Amino acid sequence: MPESGVPESDAPTPAAPRADHETDDEPRASTRTDAFDAQPWLDYGFEEGDFGGSFEDDPTPGGFDADSDADGWPSVTPGFDEPDAVPDDASDADERGTVDPTRGPRLVTGIQGLLDPIRISRRLEETQTPDPPSRAVGSAAGDGARLEKLRRFRNLLYEDPRLTGNRRRRPHVSTRAFLYIPWIFLLVAVLTIGPLVLGWGEAENLPPEWPGVAEAFALVDGLSPDAVVLVYWAYDPATAGELDLAARPMLQHLLARRAQVVGVSTLPAGPASARRVVGTVRQTRDAAGMFSEASRNPWPVQVAFLPGGASALPLAATDLDRALGFVADDLPARAPVLSVILAARAEDAQQWLEQVQTRTGVPTVAVVSAGADPTLRPYLDSGQLRGLVSGFDGAFHYQARLDGGDDPTATGISTATLRQHVNAQNWAHLAILAVLILGNLAAILGRAGQR
Amino acid sequence: MDLNAPFFADFGVWLGLLLSLALFSLLIRDNGLARLAQHILAGALMGYIALVAWHDVLRLRVILPLVRGEDAGIWLPAGLGFVLVVAGVQRILAQPDPVDGADGAQPRPTETPPPLWARVLFSLGRIPVALLVGVGVGVGMVGALEGTFLPQYWRAAQIALDSTAPAGRLIIGLMTLVLTTGVMLHLYVAPLAGTQIGFVRQTLAGWMWIGRHALWLAAGIVFARLLAARMSLLIAQAQWLAATLGVVLTENPLARWLQSLFG
């Protein structure tokens, strides 16, 4: 095994000597192949101005500024024309007395059309070569800039090979039109807001009903009057746009069953959100213009802020009065028979299940954001959650069950809103599909153009 | 002042409308109005949180019990909290000034060590921090074990050991086992797989291939549901804007507002 560590069978063969009539300024006849016709920039006589454009204008992340790189990297300068000066191994460099760190060893020779190898990292070889004396060793800025250049070269070499230091003609397929981000926003906005404003389409394609909605509805429907329900309010106005869709019918159902609802929230703005939603539900009127059963519930809904995050949640299981934090005569004297989690994040629901539900064993229903659904499905399967209502689709089906229930005064004030919402979601999904298809087309065309 | 007066309701509608439109202008490009709206929202939220911290935490849970003598044990957490606050404030005030005119504002190194009382204060401040961290970690770990790991493991074992379960459930259980272990192998064993003997390496490679693709599939599903959630927020905001603009244009609350101002 030679010093370089390369097996002898794979050792580089010496470059074929030039014929006497050939000079360094003349291209070798043996190096000219048909490839040059398709890629004339590989020709040693190629002039960088032939194709116009500027490599510096290349917006690809791997592009680099040839002018700034020329200082320490002579190989990238357009005038650099010593392809055969590459040492085959370290011994050649030693004979010359200098080591050009920009050049790497040529692994295979005698094959036409090869590009000049460029050293991109000292770690690609086992032999260590010293830094060029012109470099300021130990300078943090210099080392950082050098590493950045190495990184750029490495990125360049991951892509299809192209000569460094030469102007590169990029294919004239404009990929900018496909990847213009504001157009994506515009498409999504038009297809989402258009149905709301202009009334496009109808919600004929209803979302599927996921397991957990029927169970949650049945559990709430089976509550006896004056049953105490403990609510964990874990969303604030930032995510109220989505959670209110499902929280309103759930609260409406609870109040219509004359449940005594008390709640805690680990979010400072949680109690305010709760007051707003409860106020909306209590103002609900039925088709006859009368207040609904929900509004006739005599029990006040109190949601307290519980400071301390997840660490304070066990207090809700062991000492509810202390967790609620207020001294009032109308606090429920009975233990809760049902827990309802209203959470925007799966972590909040998990924390309640881990800290409270394991201690109390009270049946728990979760009303969560669509994004939290995949994480909480296993808890529904394992029985820790008795019901799961997630996202706009869960809200739609819960409201539909409420509208079709026995309570004639349970108004579908949210039904029209939810149908509009479902319609807009369908259009939004079409927009996302269109973006996916266009994006893949752009990627395919871009790759084909680069080849 | 009657906060339920129509003036405040209409003012709130207009303010919400203007702030929503200002924030949506971010889609076009960053601009001063959008930044102003962000600052207003962040400032309002911080102010509200400060009020909640005073009203619902300090006054209700610390000061009133102390004053009324309802709970003798409240002295310890109150004292530790006070020490933490004082230590934090002193640390903030003792921050060195940034170097004038320097890009990135590197702090000037302190020349003298802090006085003894400051060092004692810092040491005392570590106690409540240690308690907070320790309690948090302990509660979290025990909860994860009791509330997630053990119930989920038991559920998986129930499926596997129930011979009367329908075929579909058994298949799902088996798939869950294969995918879960495949993901674990891909995440933790992949660097070591190459050191194994032939058939073990091939088996591991196949298993990890399954795990890697299961991970991608799961990430795609989570992303799709997240996208639906964000779309819900956008649609809800658009519905509110459309409804508000409709009210604004039809019922003209601005005129009502001006009328209430000027009689």
XYZ file of C-alpha atoms in Angstrom:
714
model
C 0.000 0.000 0.000
C 1.637 3.263 -1.021
C 1.890 6.176 1.368
C -1.229 7.779 0.029
C -3.254 4.854 1.225
C -4.654 4.119 -2.201
C -4.366 0.461 -3.216
C -1.904 -0.045 -5.993
C -4.568 -1.440 -8.247
C -6.376 1.850 -7.945
C -3.328 4.036 -8.002
C -3.446 6.894 -10.448
C -1.591 6.322 -13.652
C 0.841 9.010 -14.742
C -0.541 11.498 -17.218
C 0.324 10.836 -20.828
C 3.282 13.050 -21.848
C 2.657 15.798 -24.330
C 3.881 15.433 -27.850
C 6.731 17.735 -28.787
C 4.619 19.813 -31.112
C 2.052 20.492 -28.455
C 2.399 23.416 -26.146
C 0.526 24.435 -23.082
C -1.278 27.081 -25.029
C -2.682 24.667 -27.530
C -5.455 22.338 -26.649
C -4.677 18.703 -26.811
C -6.333 16.969 -29.681
C -6.907 14.003 -27.435
C -8.924 16.087 -25.044
C -11.414 17.341 -27.571
C -14.475 15.216 -27.648
C -17.994 15.564 -28.875
C -18.811 16.826 -25.439
C -17.235 20.125 -26.313
C -19.797 20.708 -29.004
C -22.558 20.537 -26.416
C -20.520 22.148 -23.681
C -18.187 24.594 -25.353
C -17.246 26.150 -22.037
C -15.106 23.090 -21.435
C -12.905 24.163 -24.310
C -9.621 25.662 -23.200
C -10.068 28.386 -25.766
C -13.434 29.378 -24.425
C -13.891 33.097 -23.853
C -15.993 33.963 -20.881
C -17.926 36.660 -22.704
C -19.299 34.357 -25.370
C -22.613 33.588 -23.771
C -23.251 36.698 -21.853
C -24.819 36.650 -18.462
C -22.804 36.463 -15.352
C -22.068 33.598 -13.129
C -22.186 36.010 -10.204
C -25.803 36.653 -11.058
C -26.566 33.022 -10.499
C -28.921 33.041 -7.555
C -28.183 29.461 -6.572
C -26.813 29.121 -3.075
C -23.711 27.430 -4.380
C -22.752 30.368 -6.561
C -19.713 32.340 -5.653
C -18.004 35.503 -6.578
C -15.064 34.607 -8.782
C -13.426 37.967 -8.186
C -13.317 37.638 -4.450
C -12.323 34.012 -4.617
C -9.468 34.675 -6.963
C -7.195 36.048 -4.270
C -6.467 32.784 -2.544
C -7.656 30.421 -5.186
C -5.774 30.938 -8.411
C -7.554 28.046 -10.041
C -10.801 29.979 -10.174
C -9.375 32.913 -12.108
C -10.358 32.858 -15.758
C -6.758 33.154 -16.833
C -5.606 30.107 -14.966
C -4.563 27.604 -17.595
C -2.328 24.988 -16.058
C -4.507 21.895 -15.965
C -1.609 19.506 -16.171
C 0.251 21.147 -13.360
C -1.805 19.069 -10.968
C 0.523 16.842 -8.973
C -0.447 13.175 -9.094
C 0.671 12.677 -5.574
C 2.465 14.504 -2.872
C 5.879 13.538 -4.217
C 5.389 15.666 -7.302
C 4.557 18.599 -5.126
C 7.652 17.985 -3.037
C 9.817 17.986 -6.154
C 8.494 21.364 -7.051
C 9.118 22.593 -3.544
C 5.664 24.092 -3.176
C 2.248 22.682 -2.566
C -0.717 24.228 -4.246
C -3.600 23.593 -1.835
C -6.126 24.333 -4.532
C -5.212 21.270 -6.500
C -6.126 17.763 -5.612
C -4.544 14.594 -6.941
C -5.844 13.330 -10.228
C -7.153 9.870 -9.494
C -7.596 8.728 -13.080
C -5.707 9.969 -16.097
C -5.598 9.229 -19.750
C -9.326 9.717 -20.153
C -10.442 12.569 -22.335
C -12.801 15.301 -21.212
C -11.998 15.186 -17.540
C -12.270 18.303 -15.483
C -9.394 19.477 -13.383
C -9.742 18.235 -9.855
C -9.976 20.797 -7.150
C -9.221 20.173 -3.537
C -12.348 20.859 -1.554
C -11.323 19.522 1.788
C -8.144 18.355 3.371
C -10.115 15.548 4.945
C -10.626 13.866 1.577
C -7.000 12.789 1.672
C -4.977 11.102 4.304
C -1.906 13.215 3.641
C -1.987 16.595 5.238
C -0.818 19.528 3.230
C 0.184 22.747 4.917
C -1.627 25.993 4.425
C -0.189 28.253 1.808
C 2.194 30.770 3.366
C 0.153 33.668 2.076
C -2.717 32.723 4.326
C -2.879 34.250 7.765
C -2.876 31.204 9.978
C -4.704 31.616 13.209
C -6.863 34.446 11.945
C -10.410 33.621 12.848
C -11.831 35.734 10.069
C -9.466 34.187 7.559
C -10.248 30.641 8.679
C -13.967 31.378 8.624
C -13.835 32.773 5.130
C -11.757 29.835 3.963
C -14.166 27.351 5.477
C -17.035 29.143 3.794
C -15.301 28.834 0.455
C -14.620 25.164 1.076
C -18.270 24.738 1.851
C -19.266 26.436 -1.378
C -16.986 24.225 -3.402
C -18.339 21.184 -1.684
C -21.863 22.269 -2.574
C -20.853 22.876 -6.139
C -19.391 19.411 -6.420
C -22.529 17.817 -5.125
C -24.291 19.128 -8.184
C -23.519 18.342 -11.779
C -19.899 19.158 -12.504
C -19.055 22.524 -13.946
C -15.775 24.291 -14.281
C -14.999 26.798 -11.599
C -13.817 30.170 -12.690
C -15.505 29.981 -16.041
C -18.653 31.658 -17.076
C -21.363 29.143 -17.140
C -24.266 29.376 -19.430
C -27.390 28.536 -17.588
C -30.296 27.073 -19.456
C -32.851 29.667 -20.360
C -35.688 28.022 -18.477
C -36.917 30.524 -15.980
C -37.647 28.781 -12.739
C -38.509 32.028 -11.019
C -42.097 32.020 -12.237
C -42.807 28.690 -10.554
C -41.210 29.507 -7.229
C -42.396 33.061 -6.748
C -43.637 32.831 -3.193
C -46.169 35.722 -3.282
C -47.947 33.995 -6.143
C -48.449 30.986 -3.905
C -49.893 33.229 -1.208
C -52.125 34.910 -3.780
C -53.392 31.596 -5.105
C -54.175 30.287 -1.636
C -55.786 33.571 -0.593
C -57.977 33.807 -3.686
C -59.155 30.224 -3.467
C -59.765 30.493 0.278
C -61.406 33.890 0.546
C -63.201 33.782 -2.787
C -65.775 31.222 -1.621
C -66.483 33.295 1.473
C -66.930 36.583 -0.290
C -68.254 35.513 -3.669
C -70.064 32.389 -2.581
C -68.254 29.967 -4.870
C -69.365 26.386 -4.736
C -71.236 24.549 -2.068
C -70.015 22.286 0.687
C -71.160 19.131 -1.028
C -67.990 17.241 -0.190
C -68.363 17.032 3.556
C -65.316 16.081 5.602
C -65.208 12.545 6.993
C -66.167 11.989 10.605
C -63.193 10.730 12.542
C -63.635 8.317 15.457
C -64.154 10.073 18.742
C -66.775 12.655 17.806
C -69.764 10.391 18.379
C -68.309 9.175 21.661
C -67.716 12.723 22.883
C -71.254 13.722 21.981
C -72.723 10.696 23.727
C -70.726 11.366 26.866
C -71.904 14.963 27.146
C -75.438 14.024 26.207
C -75.531 11.533 29.058
C -74.771 14.086 31.752
C -77.322 14.533 34.461
C -78.466 18.044 35.382
C -76.154 19.939 37.714
C -73.270 17.573 37.009
C -69.908 19.221 37.571
C -67.693 19.413 34.522
C -64.065 20.492 34.782
C -62.753 22.291 31.723
C -59.070 22.766 30.946
C -58.969 25.885 28.780
C -55.649 25.712 26.949
C -56.019 28.102 24.063
C -55.945 31.856 23.756
C -57.016 34.384 21.136
C -54.091 33.443 18.887
C -55.703 30.105 18.049
C -59.300 31.003 18.826
C -60.184 31.146 15.137
C -60.025 27.384 14.898
C -60.795 26.232 18.438
C -63.897 28.389 18.781
C -65.481 26.383 15.963
C -65.546 23.284 18.180
C -65.573 24.910 21.622
C -68.836 26.749 20.979
C -70.969 23.682 20.177
C -69.325 21.766 23.019
C -70.058 24.526 25.537
C -73.517 24.977 24.107
C -74.160 21.281 24.644
C -72.772 21.352 28.194
C -74.850 24.337 29.188
C -77.927 22.913 27.493
C -77.510 19.850 29.736
C -77.470 22.263 32.717
C -73.954 21.201 33.658
C -72.013 23.183 36.235
C -68.884 24.171 34.368
C -65.714 25.248 36.143
C -62.365 25.591 34.494
C -58.691 26.250 34.860
C -56.271 27.675 32.359
C -52.490 27.785 32.416
C -52.524 30.539 29.799
C -52.921 34.112 31.068
C -55.298 34.986 28.230
C -57.224 31.715 28.575
C -59.863 32.972 31.021
C -60.576 35.953 28.777
C -61.101 33.649 25.800
C -63.403 31.527 27.901
C -65.488 34.504 28.989
C -65.852 35.623 25.406
C -66.999 32.240 24.131
C -69.314 31.615 27.062
C -70.835 35.052 26.536
C -71.465 34.262 22.873
C -73.057 30.935 23.713
C -75.295 32.436 26.365
C -76.559 35.007 23.872
C -77.573 32.272 21.472
C -81.139 32.477 20.309
C -83.169 29.783 18.684
C -85.220 30.046 15.517
C -88.170 31.415 17.460
C -86.055 34.246 18.757
C -86.043 32.910 22.273
C -82.964 32.277 24.300
C -81.746 28.735 23.982
C -81.425 26.225 26.777
C -77.769 27.028 26.978
C -78.490 30.595 27.896
C -80.950 29.501 30.571
C -78.308 27.586 32.494
C -78.233 29.232 35.947
C -74.714 28.179 36.837
C -71.976 30.722 36.214
C -69.027 29.469 34.210
C -65.814 30.341 36.018
C -62.396 29.745 34.548
C -59.406 30.612 36.707
C -55.809 31.214 35.738
C -53.524 28.581 37.264
C -49.927 29.801 37.274
C -47.016 27.403 37.090
C -47.611 25.602 33.831
C -47.668 21.835 33.732
C -46.096 21.577 37.189
C -49.196 23.138 38.726
C -51.701 20.878 36.981
C -51.662 18.151 39.673
C -53.260 20.732 41.967
C -56.383 20.513 39.829
C -56.557 16.830 40.693
C -55.682 16.991 44.386
C -57.115 20.329 45.512
C -59.563 21.831 43.042
C -60.581 24.684 45.316
C -57.018 25.835 45.621
C -56.485 25.435 41.871
C -59.495 27.589 41.146
C -58.156 30.161 43.524
C -61.359 31.959 44.416
C -63.437 31.704 47.474
C -67.066 31.711 46.506
C -70.146 30.200 47.978
C -71.285 28.810 44.675
C -68.247 26.641 44.164
C -69.307 23.096 43.382
C -69.243 20.827 46.371
C -69.211 17.721 44.252
C -66.324 16.217 42.362
C -66.292 16.576 38.591
C -67.794 13.711 36.625
C -66.343 14.773 33.283
C -63.219 16.602 32.123
C -63.107 18.540 28.876
C -59.807 19.635 27.391
C -59.908 22.590 25.018
C -56.360 22.761 23.675
C -54.585 24.157 20.647
C -51.497 22.018 21.178
C -51.184 18.307 21.706
C -48.696 18.889 24.521
C -51.296 20.642 26.657
C -53.730 17.766 26.283
C -50.961 15.279 27.043
C -49.997 17.164 30.189
C -53.560 17.111 31.444
C -53.826 13.382 30.752
C -50.522 12.709 32.489
C -50.953 14.982 35.502
C -54.691 15.059 36.205
C -56.494 12.223 34.488
C -54.156 9.579 35.923
C -54.935 10.832 39.428
C -58.678 11.389 39.147
C -59.673 8.712 36.631
C -62.473 11.022 35.451
C -63.625 10.422 31.845
C -61.955 12.963 29.603
C -62.944 14.414 26.270
C -60.574 16.508 24.174
C -61.451 19.293 21.757
C -58.230 20.134 19.970
C -56.734 21.713 16.912
C -56.433 19.667 13.731
C -52.663 19.637 14.077
C -52.874 17.940 17.464
C -55.062 15.101 16.219
C -52.369 12.608 15.081
C -50.548 12.873 18.400
C -53.666 12.297 20.479
C -55.177 9.411 18.495
C -53.215 6.811 20.513
C -54.732 8.190 23.705
C -58.194 7.653 22.249
C -57.265 4.113 21.270
C -55.905 3.337 24.704
C -59.016 4.634 26.446
C -57.355 7.542 28.237
C -59.499 9.818 26.117
C -63.141 8.889 25.816
C -63.821 11.310 22.966
C -61.827 13.423 20.528
C -63.129 16.360 18.501
C -60.404 17.869 16.347
C -60.288 20.631 13.798
C -62.979 22.078 11.625
C -64.196 18.634 10.561
C -64.768 17.512 14.125
C -66.535 20.775 14.880
C -68.749 20.353 11.829
C -69.908 16.876 12.786
C -70.385 17.783 16.448
C -72.533 20.750 15.453
C -74.471 18.565 13.040
C -75.267 16.132 15.840
C -76.277 19.014 18.051
C -78.601 20.381 15.410
C -80.228 17.027 14.980
C -80.628 16.405 18.682
C -83.720 16.378 20.847
C -83.289 19.905 22.111
C -85.501 21.974 19.791
C -83.924 25.156 21.024
C -80.376 24.119 20.225
C -79.811 26.572 17.439
C -77.413 25.938 14.612
C -76.061 29.440 14.785
C -72.699 28.016 13.841
C -73.974 25.639 11.183
C -73.991 28.140 8.336
C -70.572 29.396 9.419
C -69.227 25.859 9.532
C -70.603 25.013 6.099
C -68.937 28.113 4.723
C -65.761 27.050 6.481
C -65.868 23.551 5.006
C -66.397 24.985 1.542
C -63.434 27.333 1.951
C -61.289 24.463 3.248
C -62.120 22.390 0.163
C -60.970 25.218 -2.082
C -57.870 25.736 0.052
C -56.960 22.083 -0.344
C -57.336 22.465 -4.116
C -54.959 25.419 -3.941
C -52.395 23.385 -2.007
C -52.699 20.542 -4.513
C -52.116 22.991 -7.332
C -49.037 24.359 -5.566
C -47.684 20.830 -5.045
C -48.185 19.921 -8.689
C -46.672 23.160 -9.949
C -43.751 22.834 -7.563
C -42.984 19.313 -8.713
C -43.264 20.361 -12.351
C -40.875 23.206 -11.685
C -38.411 20.844 -10.032
C -38.613 18.349 -12.889
C -38.240 21.010 -15.569
C -35.422 22.665 -13.686
C -33.518 19.415 -13.400
C -34.122 18.614 -17.061
C -32.887 22.047 -18.038
C -29.716 21.721 -16.011
C -28.932 18.413 -17.677
C -67.627 55.255 32.008
C -69.848 52.530 30.635
C -67.598 50.049 28.878
C -70.619 48.337 27.375
C -71.620 51.427 25.442
C -71.954 50.994 21.685
C -69.042 53.382 21.230
C -66.581 50.903 22.668
C -68.064 48.018 20.716
C -67.799 49.941 17.444
C -64.343 51.227 18.306
C -63.244 47.670 18.963
C -64.594 46.541 15.604
C -62.787 49.292 13.748
C -59.552 48.741 15.649
C -59.669 44.995 15.030
C -60.402 45.567 11.347
C -57.529 48.000 10.894
C -55.047 45.837 12.792
C -56.082 42.724 10.841
C -55.633 44.500 7.518
C -52.300 45.906 8.647
C -51.050 42.452 9.554
C -52.274 40.933 6.315
C -50.229 43.533 4.451
C -47.192 41.493 5.556
C -48.009 39.104 2.728
C -47.091 41.809 0.264
C -43.958 42.908 2.052
C -42.710 44.034 5.425
C -43.903 47.541 6.137
C -44.288 50.022 8.945
C -48.017 49.481 9.443
C -47.596 45.752 9.915
C -44.800 46.331 12.399
C -46.933 48.869 14.237
C -49.770 46.354 14.438
C -47.388 43.700 15.753
C -46.067 46.079 18.369
C -49.575 47.034 19.455
C -50.652 43.420 19.765
C -47.508 42.369 21.610
C -47.743 45.354 23.930
C -51.421 44.798 24.654
C -50.776 41.136 25.404
C -47.883 41.918 27.730
C -49.942 44.527 29.527
C -52.811 42.107 29.946
C -50.445 39.421 31.245
C -49.043 41.882 33.765
C -52.548 42.661 34.994
C -53.406 38.965 35.246
C -50.159 38.291 37.103
C -51.011 40.957 39.637
C -54.732 40.254 39.995
C -54.897 36.469 39.717
C -51.524 35.473 41.090
C -49.920 37.972 43.407
C -53.005 39.528 44.923
C -55.244 36.476 45.004
C -52.761 33.738 45.820
C -50.006 35.485 47.766
C -50.908 38.847 49.260
C -54.468 38.172 50.409
C -53.625 34.823 52.070
C -50.660 36.485 53.784
C -52.687 39.430 54.989
C -55.564 37.284 56.176
C -53.291 34.667 57.684
C -55.201 31.919 55.897
C -52.227 29.801 55.007
C -49.059 29.814 57.095
C -47.172 27.795 54.513
C -47.461 30.600 51.978
C -44.533 32.414 53.630
C -41.949 30.015 52.217
C -42.847 30.254 48.520
C -43.526 33.965 48.930
C -40.088 34.459 50.445
C -38.340 32.404 47.791
C -40.219 34.273 45.095
C -39.194 37.582 46.591
C -35.535 36.523 46.672
C -35.716 35.415 43.053
C -37.272 38.668 41.937
C -34.729 40.787 43.812
C -31.827 38.720 42.486
C -33.158 38.974 38.957
C -33.709 42.713 39.137
C -30.254 43.294 40.605
C -28.712 41.158 37.886
C -30.524 43.117 35.196
C -29.442 46.457 36.652
C -25.866 45.260 37.014
C -25.540 44.378 33.323
C -22.602 46.294 31.851
C -23.403 48.940 29.285
C -22.753 47.966 25.690
C -19.693 49.455 24.045
C -20.719 52.690 22.382
C -20.587 52.688 18.633
C -19.621 49.040 18.308
C -21.508 46.837 15.881
C -23.187 44.046 17.734
C -22.805 45.897 21.042
C -20.360 43.672 22.835
C -20.640 44.183 26.608
C -17.688 45.688 28.339
C -16.149 43.185 30.767
C -16.657 44.010 34.397
C -13.526 45.129 36.142
C -14.431 44.476 39.756
C -16.029 41.379 41.269
C -19.546 41.841 42.650
C -19.842 42.753 46.346
C -20.505 40.140 48.994
C -24.170 40.938 49.354
C -24.683 40.465 45.612
C -22.893 37.127 45.677
C -25.043 35.995 48.626
C -28.141 37.135 46.756
C -27.153 35.181 43.640
C -26.553 32.081 45.746
C -29.904 32.400 47.480
C -31.590 32.908 44.127
C -30.382 29.523 42.989
C -32.606 27.810 45.545
C -35.985 28.722 44.019
C -34.586 28.112 40.539
C -33.415 24.661 41.589
C -36.816 23.956 43.116
C -38.609 25.057 39.970
C -36.414 22.967 37.713
C -36.440 19.965 40.013
C -40.195 19.985 40.496
C -40.773 20.482 36.789
C -38.511 17.631 35.800
C -39.871 15.306 38.452
C -43.495 16.015 37.647
C -42.832 15.725 33.951
C -40.978 12.430 34.166
C -43.437 10.749 36.488
C -46.342 12.021 34.432
C -44.818 10.778 31.188
C -44.277 7.368 32.719
C -47.699 7.066 34.300
C -49.699 8.908 31.706
C -48.102 7.978 28.402
C -45.538 5.207 28.436
C -47.228 2.650 30.666
C -50.795 3.025 29.299
C -49.567 2.953 25.699
C -47.349 -0.038 26.338
C -50.189 -1.839 28.080
C -52.533 -1.115 25.200
C -50.018 -2.515 22.705
C -49.552 -5.609 24.849
C -53.315 -6.092 25.101
C -53.643 -6.160 21.341
C -50.746 -8.555 20.965
C -51.887 -10.981 23.658
C -55.599 -11.015 22.842
C -56.174 -14.099 20.765
C -59.857 -13.306 20.322
C -59.200 -9.923 18.724
C -60.354 -9.530 15.119
C -57.774 -9.978 12.398
C -57.783 -6.310 11.517
C -56.807 -5.283 15.011
C -54.020 -7.846 15.127
C -52.647 -6.605 11.835
C -52.754 -3.036 13.091
C -50.986 -4.085 16.269
C -48.299 -5.902 14.326
C -47.817 -2.946 12.002
C -47.550 -0.624 14.991
C -44.845 -2.814 16.456
C -42.875 -3.061 13.213
C -43.109 0.635 12.416
C -42.295 1.791 15.939
C -39.257 -0.450 16.232
C -38.193 0.442 12.693
C -38.224 4.132 13.539
C -36.246 3.505 16.712
C -33.668 1.504 14.801
C -33.394 4.197 12.142
C -32.879 6.930 14.723
C -30.565 5.177 17.154
C -29.019 2.073 15.607
C -28.224 3.246 12.077
C -24.611 4.235 12.841
C -23.923 0.805 14.301
C -25.649 -1.265 11.626
C -22.583 -1.467 9.427
C -20.602 -3.299 12.101
C -22.935 -6.299 12.110
C -22.519 -9.550 10.245
C -24.118 -10.126 6.859
C -27.663 -11.283 7.421
C -28.111 -9.128 10.542
C -26.952 -6.090 8.617
C -29.352 -6.812 5.792
C -32.247 -7.367 8.148
C -31.459 -4.176 10.004
C -31.156 -2.277 6.739
C -34.585 -3.445 5.622
C -36.139 -2.722 8.980
C -34.585 0.745 9.110
C -35.798 1.418 5.574
C -39.328 0.737 6.791
C -38.797 2.952 9.826
C -37.375 5.819 7.774
C -40.299 5.818 5.390
C -42.781 5.467 8.231
C -41.203 8.566 9.761
C -41.659 10.464 6.504
C -45.253 9.311 6.243
C -45.997 10.369 9.823
C -44.379 13.743 9.248
C -46.510 14.192 6.142
C -49.698 13.397 8.018
C -48.816 15.777 10.834
C -47.950 18.479 8.312
C -51.240 17.984 6.478
C -53.251 18.399 9.675
C -51.155 21.416 10.667
C -51.918 22.916 7.282
C -55.628 22.353 7.840
C -55.322 24.028 11.237
C -53.582 27.091 9.775
C -56.141 27.247 6.976
C -58.842 27.247 9.624
C -57.260 30.289 11.231
C -57.046 32.069 7.892
C -60.627 31.224 6.982
C -61.913 32.265 10.390
C -60.136 35.596 10.104
C -61.452 36.069 6.579
C -64.976 35.260 7.748
C -64.670 37.798 10.521
C -63.318 40.418 8.119
C -66.082 39.752 5.626
C -68.735 39.929 8.320
C -67.230 43.069 9.815
C -66.910 44.806 6.485
C -70.469 43.824 5.696
C -71.666 45.347 8.918
C -69.484 48.364 8.388
C -70.791 48.955 4.914
C -74.432 48.238 5.620
C -75.052 49.464 9.113
C -72.379 52.142 9.113
C -71.249 51.942 12.715
C -68.859 54.786 12.035
C -71.741 57.193 11.778
C -73.198 55.786 14.951
C -69.849 56.171 16.649
C -69.443 59.755 15.569
C -72.978 60.466 16.653
C -72.284 59.057 20.094
C -69.161 61.214 20.334
C -70.761 64.454 19.363
C -74.282 63.809 20.503
